[in-house]
PDB file of C-alpha atoms in Angstrom:
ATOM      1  CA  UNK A   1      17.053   7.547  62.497  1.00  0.00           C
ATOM      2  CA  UNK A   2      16.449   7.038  66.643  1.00  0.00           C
ATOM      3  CA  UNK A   3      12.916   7.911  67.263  1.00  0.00           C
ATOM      4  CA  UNK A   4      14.436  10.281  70.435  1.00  0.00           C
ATOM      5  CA  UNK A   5      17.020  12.056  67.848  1.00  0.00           C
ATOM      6  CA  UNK A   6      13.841  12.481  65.150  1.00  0.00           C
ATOM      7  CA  UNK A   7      11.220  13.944  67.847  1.00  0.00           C
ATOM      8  CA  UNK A   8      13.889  16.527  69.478  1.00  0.00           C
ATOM      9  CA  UNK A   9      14.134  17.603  66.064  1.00  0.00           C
ATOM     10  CA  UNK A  10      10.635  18.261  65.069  1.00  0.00           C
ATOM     11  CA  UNK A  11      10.295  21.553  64.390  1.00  0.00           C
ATOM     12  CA  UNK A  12      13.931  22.755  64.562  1.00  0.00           C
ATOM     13  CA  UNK A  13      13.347  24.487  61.410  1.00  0.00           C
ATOM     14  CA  UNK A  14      10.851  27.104  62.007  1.00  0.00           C
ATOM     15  CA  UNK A  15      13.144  27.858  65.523  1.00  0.00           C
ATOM     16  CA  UNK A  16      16.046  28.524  63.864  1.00  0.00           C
ATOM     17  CA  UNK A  17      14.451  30.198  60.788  1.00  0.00           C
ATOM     18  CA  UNK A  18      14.412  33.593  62.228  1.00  0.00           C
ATOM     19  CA  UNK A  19      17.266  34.645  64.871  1.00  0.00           C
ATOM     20  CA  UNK A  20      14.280  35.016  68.055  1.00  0.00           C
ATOM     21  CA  UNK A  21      14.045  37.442  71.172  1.00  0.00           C
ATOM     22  CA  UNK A  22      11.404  36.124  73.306  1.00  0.00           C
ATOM     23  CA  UNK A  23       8.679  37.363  75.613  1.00  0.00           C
ATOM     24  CA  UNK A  24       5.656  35.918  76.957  1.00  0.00           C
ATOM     25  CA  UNK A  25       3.301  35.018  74.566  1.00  0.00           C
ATOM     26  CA  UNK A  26      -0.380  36.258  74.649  1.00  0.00           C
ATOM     27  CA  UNK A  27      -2.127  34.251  77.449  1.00  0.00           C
ATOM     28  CA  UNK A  28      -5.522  32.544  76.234  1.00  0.00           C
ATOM     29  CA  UNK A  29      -5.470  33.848  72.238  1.00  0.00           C
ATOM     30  CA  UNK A  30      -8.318  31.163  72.601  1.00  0.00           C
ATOM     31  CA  UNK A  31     -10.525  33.159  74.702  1.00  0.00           C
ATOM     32  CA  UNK A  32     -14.312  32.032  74.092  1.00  0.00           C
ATOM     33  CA  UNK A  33     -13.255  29.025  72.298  1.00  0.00           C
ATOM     34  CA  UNK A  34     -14.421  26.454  74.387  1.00  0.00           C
ATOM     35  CA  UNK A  35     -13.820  22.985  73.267  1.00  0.00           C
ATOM     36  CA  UNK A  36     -12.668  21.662  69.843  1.00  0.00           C
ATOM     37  CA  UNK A  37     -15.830  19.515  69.178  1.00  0.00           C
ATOM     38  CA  UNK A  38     -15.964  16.020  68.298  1.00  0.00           C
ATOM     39  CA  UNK A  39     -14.668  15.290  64.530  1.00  0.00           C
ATOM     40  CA  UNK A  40     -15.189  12.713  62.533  1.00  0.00           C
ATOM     41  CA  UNK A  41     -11.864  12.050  61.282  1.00  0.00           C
ATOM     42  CA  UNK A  42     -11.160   9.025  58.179  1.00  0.00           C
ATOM     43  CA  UNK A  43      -7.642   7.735  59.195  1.00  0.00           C
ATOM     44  CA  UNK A  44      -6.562   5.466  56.278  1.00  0.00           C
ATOM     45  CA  UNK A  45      -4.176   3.122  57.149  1.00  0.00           C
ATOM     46  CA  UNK A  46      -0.360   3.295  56.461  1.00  0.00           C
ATOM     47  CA  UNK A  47      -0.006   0.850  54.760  1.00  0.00           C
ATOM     48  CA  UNK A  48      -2.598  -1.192  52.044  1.00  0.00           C
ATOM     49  CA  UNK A  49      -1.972  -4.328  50.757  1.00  0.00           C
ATOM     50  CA  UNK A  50       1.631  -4.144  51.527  1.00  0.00           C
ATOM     51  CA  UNK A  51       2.343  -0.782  50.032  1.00  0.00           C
ATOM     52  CA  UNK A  52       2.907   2.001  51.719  1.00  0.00           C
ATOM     53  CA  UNK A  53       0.478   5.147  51.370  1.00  0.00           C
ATOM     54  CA  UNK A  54       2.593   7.931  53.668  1.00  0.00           C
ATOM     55  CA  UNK A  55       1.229  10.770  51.321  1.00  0.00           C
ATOM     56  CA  UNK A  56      -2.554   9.600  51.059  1.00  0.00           C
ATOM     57  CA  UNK A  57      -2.402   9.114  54.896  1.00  0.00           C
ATOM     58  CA  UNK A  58      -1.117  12.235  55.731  1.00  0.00           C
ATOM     59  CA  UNK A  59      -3.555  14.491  52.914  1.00  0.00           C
ATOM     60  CA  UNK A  60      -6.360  12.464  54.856  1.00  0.00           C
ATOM     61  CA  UNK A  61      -4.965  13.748  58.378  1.00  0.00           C
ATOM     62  CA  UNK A  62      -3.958  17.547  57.340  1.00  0.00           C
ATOM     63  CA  UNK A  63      -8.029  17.611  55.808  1.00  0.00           C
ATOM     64  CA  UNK A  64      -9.421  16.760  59.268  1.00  0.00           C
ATOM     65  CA  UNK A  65      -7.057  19.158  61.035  1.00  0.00           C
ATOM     66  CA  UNK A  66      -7.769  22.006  58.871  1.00  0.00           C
ATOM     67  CA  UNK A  67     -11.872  20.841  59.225  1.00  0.00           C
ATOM     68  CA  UNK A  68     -11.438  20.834  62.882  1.00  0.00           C
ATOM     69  CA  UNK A  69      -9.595  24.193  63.383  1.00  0.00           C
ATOM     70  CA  UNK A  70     -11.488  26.071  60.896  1.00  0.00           C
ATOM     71  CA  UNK A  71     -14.388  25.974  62.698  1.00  0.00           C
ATOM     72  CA  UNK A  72     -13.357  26.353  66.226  1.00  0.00           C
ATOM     73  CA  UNK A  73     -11.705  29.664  64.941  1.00  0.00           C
ATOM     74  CA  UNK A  74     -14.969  30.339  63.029  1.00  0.00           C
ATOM     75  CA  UNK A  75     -16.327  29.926  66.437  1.00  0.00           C
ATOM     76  CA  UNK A  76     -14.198  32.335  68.496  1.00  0.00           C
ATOM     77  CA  UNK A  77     -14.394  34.875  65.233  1.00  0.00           C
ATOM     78  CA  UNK A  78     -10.815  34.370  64.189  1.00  0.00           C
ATOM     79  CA  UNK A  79      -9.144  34.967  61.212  1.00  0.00           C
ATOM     80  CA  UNK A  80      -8.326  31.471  59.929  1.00  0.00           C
ATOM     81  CA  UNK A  81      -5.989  30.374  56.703  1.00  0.00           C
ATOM     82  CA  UNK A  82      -4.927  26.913  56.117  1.00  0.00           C
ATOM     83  CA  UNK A  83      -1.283  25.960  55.978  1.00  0.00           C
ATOM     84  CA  UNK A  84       0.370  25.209  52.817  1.00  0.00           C
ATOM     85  CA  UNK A  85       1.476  21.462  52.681  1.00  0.00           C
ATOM     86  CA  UNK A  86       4.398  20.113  50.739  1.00  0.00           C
ATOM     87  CA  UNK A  87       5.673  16.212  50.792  1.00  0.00           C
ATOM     88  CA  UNK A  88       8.675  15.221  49.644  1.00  0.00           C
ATOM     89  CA  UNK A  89       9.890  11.601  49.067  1.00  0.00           C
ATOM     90  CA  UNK A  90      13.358  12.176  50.402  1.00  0.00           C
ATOM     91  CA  UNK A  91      14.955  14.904  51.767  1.00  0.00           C
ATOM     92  CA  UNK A  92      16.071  18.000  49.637  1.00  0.00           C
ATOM     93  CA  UNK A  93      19.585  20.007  49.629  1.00  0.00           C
ATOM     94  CA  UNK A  94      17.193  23.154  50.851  1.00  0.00           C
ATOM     95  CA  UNK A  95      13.873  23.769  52.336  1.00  0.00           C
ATOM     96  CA  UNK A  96      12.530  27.120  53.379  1.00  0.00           C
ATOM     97  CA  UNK A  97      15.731  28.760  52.055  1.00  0.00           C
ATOM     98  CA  UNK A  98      17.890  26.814  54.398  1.00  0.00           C
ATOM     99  CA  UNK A  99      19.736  23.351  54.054  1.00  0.00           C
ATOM    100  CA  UNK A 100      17.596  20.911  54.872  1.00  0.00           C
ATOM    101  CA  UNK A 101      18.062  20.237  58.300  1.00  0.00           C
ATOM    102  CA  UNK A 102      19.992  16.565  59.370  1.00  0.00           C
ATOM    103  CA  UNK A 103      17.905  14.514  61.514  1.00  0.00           C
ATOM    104  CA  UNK A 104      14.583  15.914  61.112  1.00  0.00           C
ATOM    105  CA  UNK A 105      11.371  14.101  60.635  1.00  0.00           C
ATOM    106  CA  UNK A 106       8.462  16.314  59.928  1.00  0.00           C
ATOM    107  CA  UNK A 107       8.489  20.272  60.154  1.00  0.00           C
ATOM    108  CA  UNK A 108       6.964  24.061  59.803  1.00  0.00           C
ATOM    109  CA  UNK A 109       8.186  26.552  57.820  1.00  0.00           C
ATOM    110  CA  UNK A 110       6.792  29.655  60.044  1.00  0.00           C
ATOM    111  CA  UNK A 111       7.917  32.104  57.371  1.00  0.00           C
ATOM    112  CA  UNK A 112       6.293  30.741  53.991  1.00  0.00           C
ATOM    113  CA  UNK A 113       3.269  28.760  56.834  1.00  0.00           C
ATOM    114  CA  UNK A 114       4.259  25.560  55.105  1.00  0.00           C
ATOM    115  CA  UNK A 115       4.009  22.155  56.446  1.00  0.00           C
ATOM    116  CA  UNK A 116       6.594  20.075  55.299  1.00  0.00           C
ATOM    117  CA  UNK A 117       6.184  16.217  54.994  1.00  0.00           C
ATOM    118  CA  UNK A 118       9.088  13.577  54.012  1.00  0.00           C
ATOM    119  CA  UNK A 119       7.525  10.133  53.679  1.00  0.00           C
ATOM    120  CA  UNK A 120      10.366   7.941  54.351  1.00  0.00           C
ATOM    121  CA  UNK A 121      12.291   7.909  57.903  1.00  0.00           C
ATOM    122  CA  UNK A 122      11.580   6.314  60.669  1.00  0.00           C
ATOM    123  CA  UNK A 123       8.947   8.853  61.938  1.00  0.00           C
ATOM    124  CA  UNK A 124       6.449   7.546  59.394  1.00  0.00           C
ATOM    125  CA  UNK A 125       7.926   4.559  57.112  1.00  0.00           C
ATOM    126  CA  UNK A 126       6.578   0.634  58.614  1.00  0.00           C
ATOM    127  CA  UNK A 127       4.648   2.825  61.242  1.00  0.00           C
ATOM    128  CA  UNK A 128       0.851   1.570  62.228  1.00  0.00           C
ATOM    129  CA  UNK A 129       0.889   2.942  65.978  1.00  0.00           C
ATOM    130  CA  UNK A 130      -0.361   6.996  66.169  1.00  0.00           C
ATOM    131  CA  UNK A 131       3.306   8.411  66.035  1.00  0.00           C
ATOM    132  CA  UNK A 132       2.660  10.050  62.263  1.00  0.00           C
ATOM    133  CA  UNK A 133      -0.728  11.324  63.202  1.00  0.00           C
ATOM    134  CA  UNK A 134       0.510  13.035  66.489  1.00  0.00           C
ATOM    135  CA  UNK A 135       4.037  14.373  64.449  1.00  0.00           C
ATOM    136  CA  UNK A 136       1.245  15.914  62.286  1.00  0.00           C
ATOM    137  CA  UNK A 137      -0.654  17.586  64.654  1.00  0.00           C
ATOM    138  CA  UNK A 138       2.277  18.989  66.508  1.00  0.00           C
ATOM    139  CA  UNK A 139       3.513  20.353  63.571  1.00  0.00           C
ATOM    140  CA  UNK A 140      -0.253  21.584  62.717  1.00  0.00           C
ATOM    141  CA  UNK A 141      -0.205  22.929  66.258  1.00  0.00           C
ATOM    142  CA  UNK A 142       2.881  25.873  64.840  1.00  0.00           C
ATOM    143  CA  UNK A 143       0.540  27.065  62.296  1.00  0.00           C
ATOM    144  CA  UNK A 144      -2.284  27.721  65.317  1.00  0.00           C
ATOM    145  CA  UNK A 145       0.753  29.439  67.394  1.00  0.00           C
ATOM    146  CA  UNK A 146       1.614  31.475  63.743  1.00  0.00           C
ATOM    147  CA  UNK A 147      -2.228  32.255  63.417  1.00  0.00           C
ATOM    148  CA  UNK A 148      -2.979  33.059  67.124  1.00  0.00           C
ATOM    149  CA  UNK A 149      -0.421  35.588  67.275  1.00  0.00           C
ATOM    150  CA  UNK A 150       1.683  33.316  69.525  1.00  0.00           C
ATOM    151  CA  UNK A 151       4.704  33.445  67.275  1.00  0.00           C
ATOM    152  CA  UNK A 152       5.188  36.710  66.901  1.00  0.00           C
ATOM    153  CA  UNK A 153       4.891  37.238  70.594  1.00  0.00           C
ATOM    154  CA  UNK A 154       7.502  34.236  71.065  1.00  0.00           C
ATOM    155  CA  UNK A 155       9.988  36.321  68.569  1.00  0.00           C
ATOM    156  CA  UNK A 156      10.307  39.397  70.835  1.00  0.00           C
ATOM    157  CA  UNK A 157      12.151  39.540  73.496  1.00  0.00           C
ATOM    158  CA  UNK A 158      15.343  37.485  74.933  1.00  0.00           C
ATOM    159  CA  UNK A 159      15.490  34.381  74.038  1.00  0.00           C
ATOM    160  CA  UNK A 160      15.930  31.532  76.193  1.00  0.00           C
ATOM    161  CA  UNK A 161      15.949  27.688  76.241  1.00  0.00           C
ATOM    162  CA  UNK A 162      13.109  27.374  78.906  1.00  0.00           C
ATOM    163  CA  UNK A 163      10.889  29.729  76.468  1.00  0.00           C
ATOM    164  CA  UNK A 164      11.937  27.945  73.507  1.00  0.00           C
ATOM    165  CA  UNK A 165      10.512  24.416  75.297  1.00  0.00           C
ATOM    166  CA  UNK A 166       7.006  26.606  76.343  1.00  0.00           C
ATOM    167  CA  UNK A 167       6.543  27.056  72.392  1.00  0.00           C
ATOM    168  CA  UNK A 168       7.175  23.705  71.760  1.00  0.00           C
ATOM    169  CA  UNK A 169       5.552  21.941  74.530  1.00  0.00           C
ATOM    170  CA  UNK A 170       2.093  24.063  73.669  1.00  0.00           C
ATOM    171  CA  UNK A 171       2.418  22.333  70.030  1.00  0.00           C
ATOM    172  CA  UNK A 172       2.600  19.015  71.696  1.00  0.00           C
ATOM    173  CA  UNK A 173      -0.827  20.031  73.601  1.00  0.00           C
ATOM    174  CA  UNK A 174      -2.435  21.136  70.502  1.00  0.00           C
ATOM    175  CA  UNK A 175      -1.969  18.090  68.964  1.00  0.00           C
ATOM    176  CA  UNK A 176      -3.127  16.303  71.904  1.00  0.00           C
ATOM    177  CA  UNK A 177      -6.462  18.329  71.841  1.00  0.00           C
ATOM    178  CA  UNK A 178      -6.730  17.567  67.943  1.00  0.00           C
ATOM    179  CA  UNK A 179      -6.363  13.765  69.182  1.00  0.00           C
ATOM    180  CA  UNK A 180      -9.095  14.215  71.996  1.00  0.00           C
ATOM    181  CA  UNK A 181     -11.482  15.307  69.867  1.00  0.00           C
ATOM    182  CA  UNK A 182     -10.634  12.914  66.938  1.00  0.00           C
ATOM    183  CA  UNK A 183     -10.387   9.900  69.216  1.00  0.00           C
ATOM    184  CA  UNK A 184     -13.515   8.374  69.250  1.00  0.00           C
ATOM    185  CA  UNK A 185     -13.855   8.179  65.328  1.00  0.00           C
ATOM    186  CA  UNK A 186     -10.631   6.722  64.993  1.00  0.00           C
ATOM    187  CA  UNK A 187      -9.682   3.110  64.716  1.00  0.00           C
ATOM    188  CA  UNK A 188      -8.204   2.725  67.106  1.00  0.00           C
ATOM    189  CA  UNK A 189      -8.155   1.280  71.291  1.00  0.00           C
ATOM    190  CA  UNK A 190      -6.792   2.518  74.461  1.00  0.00           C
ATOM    191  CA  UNK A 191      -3.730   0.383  73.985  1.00  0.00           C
ATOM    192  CA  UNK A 192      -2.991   2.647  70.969  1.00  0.00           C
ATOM    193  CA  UNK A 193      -3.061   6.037  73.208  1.00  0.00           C
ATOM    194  CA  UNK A 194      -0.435   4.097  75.839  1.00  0.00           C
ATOM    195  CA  UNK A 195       1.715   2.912  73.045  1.00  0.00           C
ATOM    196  CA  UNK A 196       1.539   6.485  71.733  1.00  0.00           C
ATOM    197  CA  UNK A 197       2.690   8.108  75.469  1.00  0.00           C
ATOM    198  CA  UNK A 198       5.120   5.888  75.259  1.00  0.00           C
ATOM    199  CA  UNK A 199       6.764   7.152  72.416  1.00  0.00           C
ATOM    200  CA  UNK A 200       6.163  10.162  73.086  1.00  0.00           C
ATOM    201  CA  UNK A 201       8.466   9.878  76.820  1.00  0.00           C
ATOM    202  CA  UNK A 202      11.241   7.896  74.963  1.00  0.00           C
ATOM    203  CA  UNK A 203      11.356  11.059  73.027  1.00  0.00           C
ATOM    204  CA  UNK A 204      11.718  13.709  75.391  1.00  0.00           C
ATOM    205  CA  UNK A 205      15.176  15.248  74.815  1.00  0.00           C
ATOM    206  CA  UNK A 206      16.411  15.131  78.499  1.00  0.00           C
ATOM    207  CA  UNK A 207      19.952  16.203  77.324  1.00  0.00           C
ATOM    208  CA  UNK A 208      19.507  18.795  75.157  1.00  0.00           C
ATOM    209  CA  UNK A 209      16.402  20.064  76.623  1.00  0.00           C
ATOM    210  CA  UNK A 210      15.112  22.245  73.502  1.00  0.00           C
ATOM    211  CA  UNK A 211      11.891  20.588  73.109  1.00  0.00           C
ATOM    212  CA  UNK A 212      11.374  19.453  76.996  1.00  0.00           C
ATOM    213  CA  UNK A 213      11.820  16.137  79.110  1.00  0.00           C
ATOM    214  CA  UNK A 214       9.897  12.853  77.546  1.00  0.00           C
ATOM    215  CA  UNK A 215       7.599  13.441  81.496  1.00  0.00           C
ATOM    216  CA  UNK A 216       6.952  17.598  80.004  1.00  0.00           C
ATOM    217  CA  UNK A 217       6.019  16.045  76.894  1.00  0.00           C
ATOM    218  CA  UNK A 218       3.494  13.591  77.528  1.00  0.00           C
ATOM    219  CA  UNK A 219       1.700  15.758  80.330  1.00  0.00           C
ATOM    220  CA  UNK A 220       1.451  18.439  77.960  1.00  0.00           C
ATOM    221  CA  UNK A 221       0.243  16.171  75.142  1.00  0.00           C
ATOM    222  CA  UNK A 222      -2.327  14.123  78.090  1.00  0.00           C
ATOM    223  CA  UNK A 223      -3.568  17.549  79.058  1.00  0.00           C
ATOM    224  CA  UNK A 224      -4.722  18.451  75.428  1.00  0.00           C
ATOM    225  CA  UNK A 225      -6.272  15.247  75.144  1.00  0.00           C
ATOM    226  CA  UNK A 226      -8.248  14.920  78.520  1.00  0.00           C
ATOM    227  CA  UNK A 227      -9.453  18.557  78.427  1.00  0.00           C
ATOM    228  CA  UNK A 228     -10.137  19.552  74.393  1.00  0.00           C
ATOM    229  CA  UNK A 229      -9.455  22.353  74.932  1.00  0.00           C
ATOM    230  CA  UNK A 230      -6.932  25.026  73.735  1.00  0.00           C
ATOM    231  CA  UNK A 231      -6.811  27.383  76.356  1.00  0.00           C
ATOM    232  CA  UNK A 232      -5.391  24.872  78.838  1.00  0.00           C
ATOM    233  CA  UNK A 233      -2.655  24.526  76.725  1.00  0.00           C
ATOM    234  CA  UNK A 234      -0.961  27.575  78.261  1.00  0.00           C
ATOM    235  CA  UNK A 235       2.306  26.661  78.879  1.00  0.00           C
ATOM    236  CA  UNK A 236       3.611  30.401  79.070  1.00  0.00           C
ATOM    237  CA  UNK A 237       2.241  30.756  82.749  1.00  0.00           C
ATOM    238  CA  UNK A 238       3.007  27.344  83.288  1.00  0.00           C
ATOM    239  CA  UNK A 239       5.729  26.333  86.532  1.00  0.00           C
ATOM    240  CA  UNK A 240       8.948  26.054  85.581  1.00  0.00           C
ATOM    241  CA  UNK A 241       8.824  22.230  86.666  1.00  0.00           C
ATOM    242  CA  UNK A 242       5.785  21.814  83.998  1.00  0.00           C
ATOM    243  CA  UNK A 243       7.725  23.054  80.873  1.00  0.00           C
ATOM    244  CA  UNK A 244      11.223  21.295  82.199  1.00  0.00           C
TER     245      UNK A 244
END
């Protein structure tokens, strides 16, 4: 399926789970965080000797998220609870008590804090660039916005598109702070990270707007990288033209 149709879709599941009123979420949950330190992160590659390895890969990257984020809650004295993680080698008639959604690559259910993982499509399947590690941590990222109070906040209220792209753009800048602080034990060179922003713009859903233009995207996800930190990913007090 198109890259742009499979990265709209993301995490259309956990929006459409629960009917949502929105409000703004808490500001900095991550108040006296600081930066997500350095991690030593194993990234296996996707492939071995011509066979594919989509569910070692990705039990490899969820291990090194849930490292990472346990401690930097531990270190703001946060409640922290790892996701549940499910993979499933093609899709199912329902997920999360719903149909399984058409078009969707990788996904959180916000309800049951599940990660869900198909290993085929074209989100993961022939893939050596950083696309499935960055899918990952976006989806990772939900679980922090579940966790930090974020979601609930994001369910209240009226519900609009722009707020709907504030959620998911903060996801994408979670995952980019995971990335920051992963880089450098990764193998992997600055032609990987372009490739990756790349992507990433190609899959900005300019039409539909839901999870915010390929430009909104990669800023967001650049931010989390450059910085490491969570609290600049506050998209909630962000300009409108940041979050567009």
């Amino acid at each position: 399926m198109p890259l742009i149709k499979t990265a709209a879709a993301l995490s259309a599941l956990a929006v459409v789970a629960t009917p949502l009123k929105i409000s703004p979420a808490p500001r900095d949950p991550w108040a006296g965080s600081g930066t997500l330190p350095a991690q030593s992160c194993r990234e296996p590659a996707l492939i071995s000797g011509g066979v594919a390895r989509p569910q070692e890969y990705l039990r490899a990257m969820v291990k090194c998220l849930d490292k990472a984020w346990n401690g930097h809650f531990a270190k703001a004295r946060k409640p922290f609870s790892k996701p549940k993680v499910v993979y499933f080698d093609a899709p199912q008639d329902r997920i999360c008590g719903l149909p399984w959604p058409e078009g969707i690559a990788a996904f959180y259910c916000t309800a049951r804090r599940t990660l869900v993982f198909p290993l085929t499509g074209d989100w993961i399947e022939g893939r050596t660039d950083l696309l499935p590690l960055k899918v990952a941590a976006h989806e990772y990222g939900h679980h922090l916005q579940t966790l930090t109070g974020i979601r609930a906040a994001y369910e209240r209220g009226r519900a609009t598109a722009e707020r709907g792209r504030r959620y998911e753009l903060q996801a994408d800048c979670l995952s980019g702070v995971f990335l920051g602080a992963a880089w450098k034990s990764l193998p992997r060179a600055a032609k990987d990270w372009a490739a990756l922003l790349e992507t990433v713009k190609a899959s900005g859903d300019d039409t539909y707007r839901t999870h915010g233009t390929g430009a909104s995207r990669v800023y967001w996800l650049t931010r989390g990288y450059t910085t490491a930190k969570p609290a600049s990913c506050d998209t909630w007090s962000a300009p409108a033209s940041r979050v567009s």
